[in-house]
XYZ file of N, CA and C in Angstrom:
564
model
N 123.916 64.223 152.221
C 125.361 64.258 152.312
C 125.977 65.117 151.231
N 125.298 65.245 150.101
C 125.844 66.038 149.014
C 124.717 66.688 148.246
N 124.973 67.858 147.775
C 124.005 68.552 146.939
C 124.360 68.451 145.475
N 125.363 67.653 145.139
C 125.846 67.676 143.766
C 126.017 66.303 143.127
N 125.424 65.263 143.677
C 125.554 63.930 143.091
C 124.575 63.812 141.924
N 125.079 63.574 140.704
C 124.161 63.411 139.572
C 123.393 62.098 139.691
N 122.181 62.057 139.146
C 121.361 60.846 139.257
C 122.095 59.574 138.810
N 122.906 59.666 137.778
C 123.609 58.485 137.276
C 124.626 57.941 138.287
N 125.024 58.739 139.260
C 126.036 58.321 140.238
C 125.452 57.967 141.605
N 124.136 57.973 141.725
C 123.511 57.736 143.024
C 123.878 56.375 143.609
N 123.728 55.299 142.821
C 124.016 53.950 143.331
C 125.482 53.817 143.727
N 126.379 54.340 142.907
C 127.814 54.270 143.211
C 128.124 55.032 144.501
N 127.506 56.183 144.685
C 127.721 56.981 145.892
C 127.174 56.251 147.118
N 125.977 55.703 147.003
C 125.399 54.947 148.114
C 126.297 53.774 148.498
N 126.772 53.048 147.495
C 127.633 51.894 147.748
C 128.944 52.326 148.402
N 129.550 53.366 147.867
C 130.827 53.854 148.394
C 130.737 54.350 149.822
N 129.576 54.865 150.198
C 129.372 55.367 151.560
C 128.751 54.318 152.481
N 128.486 53.133 151.923
C 127.901 52.071 152.740
C 126.448 52.325 153.109
N 125.721 53.042 152.267
C 124.315 53.360 152.527
C 123.421 52.343 151.827
N 122.397 51.899 152.499
C 121.451 50.965 151.907
C 120.356 51.758 151.206
N 120.086 51.460 149.918
C 119.082 52.238 149.170
C 117.724 52.335 149.853
N 117.293 51.264 150.535
C 115.968 51.316 151.184
C 115.954 52.194 152.434
N 117.125 52.574 152.921
C 117.219 53.437 154.105
C 117.792 54.816 153.770
N 117.835 55.136 152.488
C 118.424 56.390 152.043
C 117.358 57.255 151.390
N 117.280 58.492 151.793
C 116.353 59.436 151.171
C 117.123 60.286 150.173
N 116.580 60.392 148.994
C 117.182 61.249 147.974
C 116.192 62.363 147.694
N 116.649 63.564 147.863
C 115.804 64.733 147.653
C 116.409 65.527 146.507
N 115.641 65.750 145.492
C 116.095 66.546 144.353
C 115.250 67.816 144.307
N 115.910 68.923 144.257
C 115.205 70.198 144.173
C 116.107 71.182 143.424
N 115.534 72.243 142.990
C 116.296 73.247 142.266
C 117.217 74.023 143.204
N 118.298 74.517 142.667
C 119.166 75.393 143.447
C 118.794 76.853 143.221
N 117.786 77.081 142.409
C 117.301 78.434 142.184
C 116.573 78.893 143.440
N 116.992 80.010 144.002
C 116.402 80.510 145.253
C 115.923 81.955 145.063
N 114.835 82.156 144.329
C 114.382 83.528 144.056
C 113.960 84.290 145.308
N 113.685 83.572 146.408
C 113.277 84.241 147.653
C 114.463 84.821 148.416
N 115.675 84.502 147.994
C 116.869 84.932 148.713
C 117.477 86.164 148.052
N 117.565 87.251 148.812
C 118.157 88.489 148.305
C 119.600 88.597 148.777
N 120.480 88.961 147.883
C 121.892 89.179 148.205
C 122.147 90.670 148.247
N 122.673 91.135 149.362
C 122.935 92.560 149.540
C 124.392 92.736 149.954
N 125.130 93.472 149.153
C 126.528 93.765 149.482
C 126.562 95.178 150.038
N 127.078 95.302 151.244
C 127.091 96.601 151.920
C 128.333 97.395 151.527
N 128.431 98.554 152.099
C 129.637 99.356 151.941
C 130.817 98.609 152.541
N 131.996 99.005 152.197
C 133.215 98.367 152.711
C 133.371 98.668 154.207
N 133.618 97.627 154.970
C 133.812 97.769 156.413
C 135.267 98.138 156.704
N 135.470 98.901 157.785
C 136.821 99.334 158.157
C 137.377 98.563 159.348
N 136.477 97.957 160.126
C 136.931 97.213 161.302
C 135.841 96.217 161.689
N 136.192 95.278 162.514
C 135.198 94.321 162.995
C 134.127 95.038 163.820
N 134.538 96.034 164.593
C 133.581 96.829 165.373
C 132.558 97.492 164.440
N 133.043 98.047 163.348
C 132.190 98.671 162.333
C 131.221 97.635 161.764
N 131.721 96.449 161.428
C 130.903 95.403 160.817
C 129.816 94.915 161.772
N 130.165 94.644 163.007
C 129.170 94.140 163.974
C 128.112 95.204 164.247
N 128.527 96.460 164.365
C 127.546 97.543 164.529
C 126.585 97.595 163.353
N 127.112 97.370 162.146
C 126.273 97.399 160.946
C 125.329 96.193 160.904
N 125.796 95.028 161.350
C 124.932 93.834 161.426
C 123.726 94.133 162.318
N 123.981 94.672 163.495
C 122.895 94.971 164.437
C 121.947 96.003 163.828
N 122.498 97.009 163.158
C 121.678 98.033 162.507
C 120.805 97.422 161.404
N 121.373 96.553 160.579
C 120.605 95.922 159.498
C 119.493 95.037 160.057
N 119.791 94.261 161.109
C 118.769 93.426 161.733
C 117.641 94.300 162.291
N 118.010 95.388 162.939
C 117.000 96.294 163.497
C 116.125 96.889 162.403
N 116.707 97.137 161.220
C 115.907 97.635 160.090
C 114.900 96.579 159.634
N 115.349 95.317 159.556
C 114.406 94.246 159.199
C 113.266 94.197 160.213
N 113.617 94.352 161.487
C 112.597 94.354 162.547
C 111.638 95.527 162.391
N 112.172 96.719 162.161
C 111.339 97.922 162.091
C 110.421 97.915 160.868
N 110.767 97.142 159.844
C 109.908 97.021 158.665
C 108.924 95.855 158.787
N 108.851 95.248 159.975
C 107.896 94.179 160.214
C 108.242 92.862 159.536
N 109.511 92.669 159.186
C 109.924 91.462 158.477
C 110.393 90.349 159.405
N 110.584 90.677 160.680
C 111.076 89.709 161.656
C 109.963 89.386 162.640
N 109.731 88.112 162.855
C 108.828 87.681 163.920
C 109.712 87.456 165.138
N 109.591 88.359 166.109
C 110.456 88.296 167.295
C 110.264 86.977 168.041
N 111.373 86.389 168.445
C 111.354 85.112 169.138
C 111.284 83.924 168.188
N 111.028 84.191 166.919
C 110.917 83.118 165.926
C 112.113 83.136 164.966
N 112.295 84.237 164.284
C 113.346 84.315 163.276
C 114.744 84.377 163.898
N 115.700 83.829 163.167
C 117.092 83.750 163.606
C 117.998 84.247 162.495
N 119.253 84.540 162.851
C 120.251 84.985 161.875
C 121.606 84.392 162.239
N 122.375 84.080 161.217
C 123.731 83.564 161.399
C 124.706 84.638 160.964
N 125.678 84.911 161.812
C 126.755 85.843 161.472
C 128.001 84.999 161.211
N 128.428 84.953 159.959
C 129.609 84.178 159.591
C 130.862 85.031 159.700
N 131.861 84.489 160.355
C 133.178 85.130 160.466
C 134.207 84.148 159.917
N 135.322 84.655 159.387
C 136.278 83.744 158.742
C 137.176 82.958 159.688
N 137.292 83.391 160.946
C 138.254 82.717 161.821
C 137.785 82.710 163.271
N 138.460 81.870 164.055
C 138.145 81.790 165.469
C 138.419 83.068 166.216
N 139.550 83.702 165.934
C 139.861 84.952 166.626
C 138.817 86.021 166.324
N 138.399 86.100 165.055
C 137.356 87.055 164.688
C 136.046 86.750 165.385
N 135.746 85.472 165.559
C 134.518 85.083 166.242
C 134.514 85.462 167.703
N 135.640 85.247 168.363
C 135.733 85.608 169.789
C 135.586 87.121 169.980
N 136.238 87.892 169.103
C 136.122 89.353 169.196
C 134.699 89.803 168.868
N 134.097 89.207 167.842
C 132.723 89.565 167.461
C 131.743 89.241 168.584
N 131.994 88.157 169.298
C 131.145 87.772 170.436
C 131.157 88.875 171.496
N 132.328 89.407 171.779
C 132.471 90.500 172.744
C 131.762 91.759 172.249
N 131.919 92.056 170.955
C 131.282 93.249 170.383
C 129.760 93.128 170.392
N 129.235 91.949 170.091
C 127.786 91.750 170.142
C 127.258 91.898 171.563
N 128.022 91.435 172.537
C 127.618 91.585 173.944
C 127.463 93.058 174.293
N 128.331 93.905 173.740
C 128.240 95.353 173.986
C 126.956 95.941 173.392
N 126.364 95.239 172.409
C 125.087 95.657 171.813
C 123.903 94.944 172.470
N 124.160 94.211 173.556
C 123.092 93.545 174.287
C 122.741 92.157 173.785
N 123.612 91.553 172.973
C 123.352 90.221 172.426
C 124.359 89.220 172.970
N 123.882 88.324 173.814
C 124.712 87.236 174.320
C 124.593 86.086 173.315
N 125.699 85.722 172.678
C 125.659 84.726 171.605
C 126.697 83.636 171.825
N 126.460 82.505 171.185
C 127.441 81.433 171.140
C 128.242 81.558 169.859
N 129.425 80.962 169.864
C 130.287 80.947 168.690
C 130.495 79.505 168.254
N 129.834 79.134 167.169
C 129.886 77.788 166.610
C 131.053 77.714 165.636
N 131.952 76.780 165.869
C 133.119 76.668 164.990
C 133.588 75.229 164.923
N 134.521 74.990 164.020
C 135.095 73.663 163.868
C 135.966 73.307 165.060
N 136.573 72.164 164.992
C 137.306 71.600 166.131
C 138.406 72.504 166.678
N 139.089 73.248 165.836
C 140.235 74.029 166.330
C 140.190 75.495 165.912
N 139.051 76.005 165.537
C 138.993 77.356 164.987
C 139.179 78.466 166.012
N 138.927 78.214 167.263
C 138.883 79.298 168.231
C 139.984 79.207 169.282
N 141.065 79.899 169.024
C 142.163 80.038 169.991
C 142.538 78.724 170.668
N 142.570 77.658 169.880
C 142.994 76.372 170.412
C 142.000 75.696 171.326
N 140.764 76.199 171.381
C 139.735 75.612 172.242
C 138.756 74.825 171.372
N 139.009 73.554 171.137
C 138.099 72.803 170.270
C 136.740 72.591 170.923
N 135.716 72.565 170.096
C 134.369 72.243 170.563
C 134.081 70.781 170.265
N 133.388 70.136 171.153
C 132.953 68.770 170.902
C 131.645 68.817 170.118
N 131.272 67.697 169.530
C 129.985 67.622 168.845
C 128.844 67.924 169.810
N 128.972 67.454 171.035
C 127.952 67.700 172.053
C 127.811 69.201 172.332
N 128.943 69.914 172.416
C 128.899 71.362 172.651
C 128.256 72.085 171.471
N 128.617 71.688 170.250
C 128.036 72.331 169.067
C 126.523 72.094 169.017
N 126.090 70.873 169.315
C 124.654 70.564 169.323
C 123.933 71.398 170.374
N 124.530 71.528 171.552
C 123.924 72.337 172.617
C 123.811 73.804 172.195
N 124.821 74.307 171.489
C 124.773 75.698 171.011
C 123.598 75.905 170.054
N 123.454 74.999 169.097
C 122.363 75.116 168.121
C 121.013 75.037 168.837
N 120.870 74.092 169.737
C 119.598 73.951 170.464
C 119.283 75.192 171.295
N 120.300 75.764 171.945
C 120.106 76.970 172.758
C 119.672 78.138 171.867
N 120.344 78.289 170.734
C 120.050 79.385 169.804
C 118.646 79.265 169.223
N 118.216 78.048 168.917
C 116.908 77.855 168.305
C 115.763 77.856 169.311
N 116.079 77.755 170.589
C 115.058 77.786 171.632
C 114.339 79.138 171.568
N 113.042 79.108 171.523
C 112.261 80.353 171.383
C 112.483 81.336 172.536
N 112.944 80.846 173.683
C 113.167 81.745 174.818
C 114.547 82.400 174.776
N 115.386 82.010 173.809
C 116.730 82.589 173.711
C 116.614 84.084 173.385
N 117.350 84.882 174.107
C 117.229 86.333 174.010
C 117.724 86.918 172.690
N 118.786 86.368 172.122
C 119.361 86.940 170.907
C 118.994 86.102 169.685
N 118.705 86.772 168.559
C 118.412 86.027 167.331
C 119.684 85.498 166.657
N 120.855 85.928 167.148
C 122.112 85.650 166.455
C 122.869 84.444 166.989
N 123.598 83.805 166.073
C 124.663 82.878 166.425
C 125.845 83.257 165.540
N 127.026 83.230 166.113
C 128.251 83.452 165.341
C 128.747 82.108 164.859
N 129.325 82.061 163.668
C 129.809 80.780 163.152
C 130.905 80.983 162.126
N 131.764 79.991 162.046
C 132.690 79.902 160.919
C 131.980 79.080 159.848
N 132.699 78.736 158.814
C 132.128 77.931 157.737
C 131.679 76.553 158.218
N 132.014 76.191 159.450
C 131.583 74.904 160.010
C 130.058 74.768 160.014
N 129.332 75.885 159.987
C 127.873 75.857 159.963
C 127.349 76.195 158.566
N 128.248 76.284 157.603
C 127.885 76.779 156.277
C 127.140 75.827 155.381
N 127.298 74.529 155.549
C 126.641 73.572 154.660
C 125.912 72.519 155.478
N 124.759 72.134 155.001
C 124.048 71.031 155.626
C 123.141 71.394 156.784
N 123.195 72.620 157.284
C 122.317 73.031 158.374
C 121.065 73.665 157.781
N 119.907 73.178 158.174
C 118.648 73.706 157.659
C 117.697 73.966 158.817
N 117.243 75.182 158.922
C 116.178 75.507 159.858
C 115.348 76.612 159.214
N 114.045 76.406 159.158
C 113.155 77.341 158.481
C 113.084 78.713 159.128
N 113.633 78.863 160.321
C 113.542 80.153 161.015
C 114.710 81.089 160.712
N 115.699 80.618 159.968
C 116.834 81.495 159.644
C 116.392 82.454 158.544
N 116.274 83.705 158.925
C 115.791 84.747 158.023
C 116.932 85.423 157.284
N 118.092 85.510 157.936
C 119.199 86.257 157.337
C 120.539 85.641 157.706
N 121.481 85.834 156.792
C 122.880 85.527 157.079
C 123.669 86.811 156.883
N 124.667 86.975 157.709
C 125.554 88.133 157.628
C 126.972 87.587 157.467
N 127.671 88.096 156.492
C 129.015 87.594 156.178
C 130.027 88.693 156.450
N 130.686 88.598 157.600
C 131.708 89.571 157.975
C 132.987 89.116 157.272
N 133.330 89.776 156.189
C 134.353 89.388 155.212
C 133.699 88.458 154.193
N 134.325 88.330 153.068
C 133.879 87.365 152.066
C 134.310 85.972 152.492
N 133.563 84.975 152.074
C 133.955 83.585 152.322
C 135.172 83.265 151.454
N 135.721 82.063 151.650
C 136.933 81.670 150.940
C 136.722 81.329 149.478
N 135.551 81.483 148.955
C 135.271 81.202 147.555
C 133.783 81.286 147.290
N 133.416 81.135 146.013
C 132.011 81.262 145.617
C 131.147 80.158 146.228
N 131.633 78.916 146.226
C 130.821 77.811 146.751
C 130.543 77.982 148.242
N 131.578 78.222 149.086
C 131.264 78.448 150.504
C 130.359 79.665 150.722
N 130.549 80.730 149.936
C 129.708 81.926 150.072
C 128.244 81.562 149.814
N 127.995 80.808 148.750
C 126.624 80.422 148.417
C 126.052 79.435 149.431
N 126.871 78.488 149.899
C 126.383 77.544 150.910
C 125.987 78.274 152.189
N 126.818 79.208 152.620
C 126.502 79.964 153.832
C 125.260 80.816 153.617
N 125.179 81.487 152.485
C 124.026 82.336 152.190
C 122.735 81.542 152.155
N 122.813 80.317 151.649
C 121.625 79.480 151.475
C 121.033 78.979 152.780
N 121.634 79.303 153.914
C 121.021 78.942 155.194
C 119.778 79.788 155.437
N 119.678 80.948 154.801
C 118.533 81.853 154.994
C 117.404 81.507 154.023
N 116.191 81.795 154.435
C 115.033 81.647 153.566
C 114.664 80.217 153.239
N 115.003 79.276 154.109
C 114.721 77.858 153.833
C 113.224 77.545 153.906
N 112.432 78.488 154.399
C 110.987 78.270 154.466
C 110.293 78.653 153.158
N 111.081 79.086 152.169
C 110.513 79.473 150.883
C 110.014 80.906 150.850
N 110.098 81.582 152.000
C 109.715 82.997 152.064
C 110.965 83.848 151.937
N 110.790 85.150 151.917
C 111.927 86.052 151.732
C 113.021 85.803 152.762
N 114.250 85.822 152.304
C 115.424 85.699 153.151
C 116.496 86.643 152.639
N 117.438 86.986 153.493
C 118.460 87.950 153.124
C 119.849 87.407 153.426
N 120.766 87.688 152.513
C 122.173 87.386 152.711
C 122.932 88.704 152.581
N 123.397 89.203 153.718
C 124.136 90.465 153.730
C 125.625 90.151 153.719
N 126.319 90.729 152.775
C 127.771 90.543 152.674
C 128.423 91.857 153.054
N 129.252 91.797 154.104
C 129.935 92.977 154.627
C 131.427 92.843 154.306
N 131.844 93.311 153.125
C 133.229 93.125 152.716
C 134.181 94.095 153.393
N 135.439 93.708 153.407
C 136.522 94.557 153.894
C 137.435 94.851 152.704
N 138.195 95.925 152.783
C 139.121 96.268 151.694
C 140.113 95.129 151.437
N 140.459 94.387 152.471
C 141.423 93.289 152.332
C 140.840 92.077 151.607
N 139.515 92.057 151.409
C 138.885 90.943 150.677
C 139.182 91.103 149.208
C-alpha cells in the first residue's frame, strides 16, 4: 500500500488501515535501481512528433536485440485523457492498436470501471497481444508491477518528481536493464 512507511510506524499503519499483522506482508527493499536508465530526449513539438519518436525508440531497442518480441511491454504515459485519446489514434497510424488506461474521469467524460481497467491490463499482458504498448495516465503510475515492462515513455513531464519516479519505476522490475524515456515539451 505504501513504499514509504518507516519501520517504527508499521503497527500504527496496519491498525489504521484495519490490517491484521498475520495477514500482512511487509517487503523492504532498496529504492536504488541501477538497472534503470533515464533518457531525456530532444524537446517535442507536437503529440504526433512524440508518438513517432516513441515508436522509433522502441524499434531501436528491438533492432539492438534488447526486446524479446511477444514478451516485453512498454507503458506510454500521457498527462491527460484528451492526450491519451489522440495518442491512441496516432499509435494506430503506426500499426499499434492499444488500450488507454486512465482514472475514473480522465478521458472525455468516459469513466472506466475497475473491471474495464483489469481487462485492459490482462489484454495488454497477454502474449498474443499484437502491440507491446499501453497508454496510461498516472493512474497506472504506482503500485503496478510486471517483470515484462522493459520501458516507460513519458510524453510530457509528470506533475512532479515523485510521480515521475513512480511511473519510471514500472520498467526493469525483473532486475535487468530497463529504460525510462522522457519526451519533454517546451511547455513543460
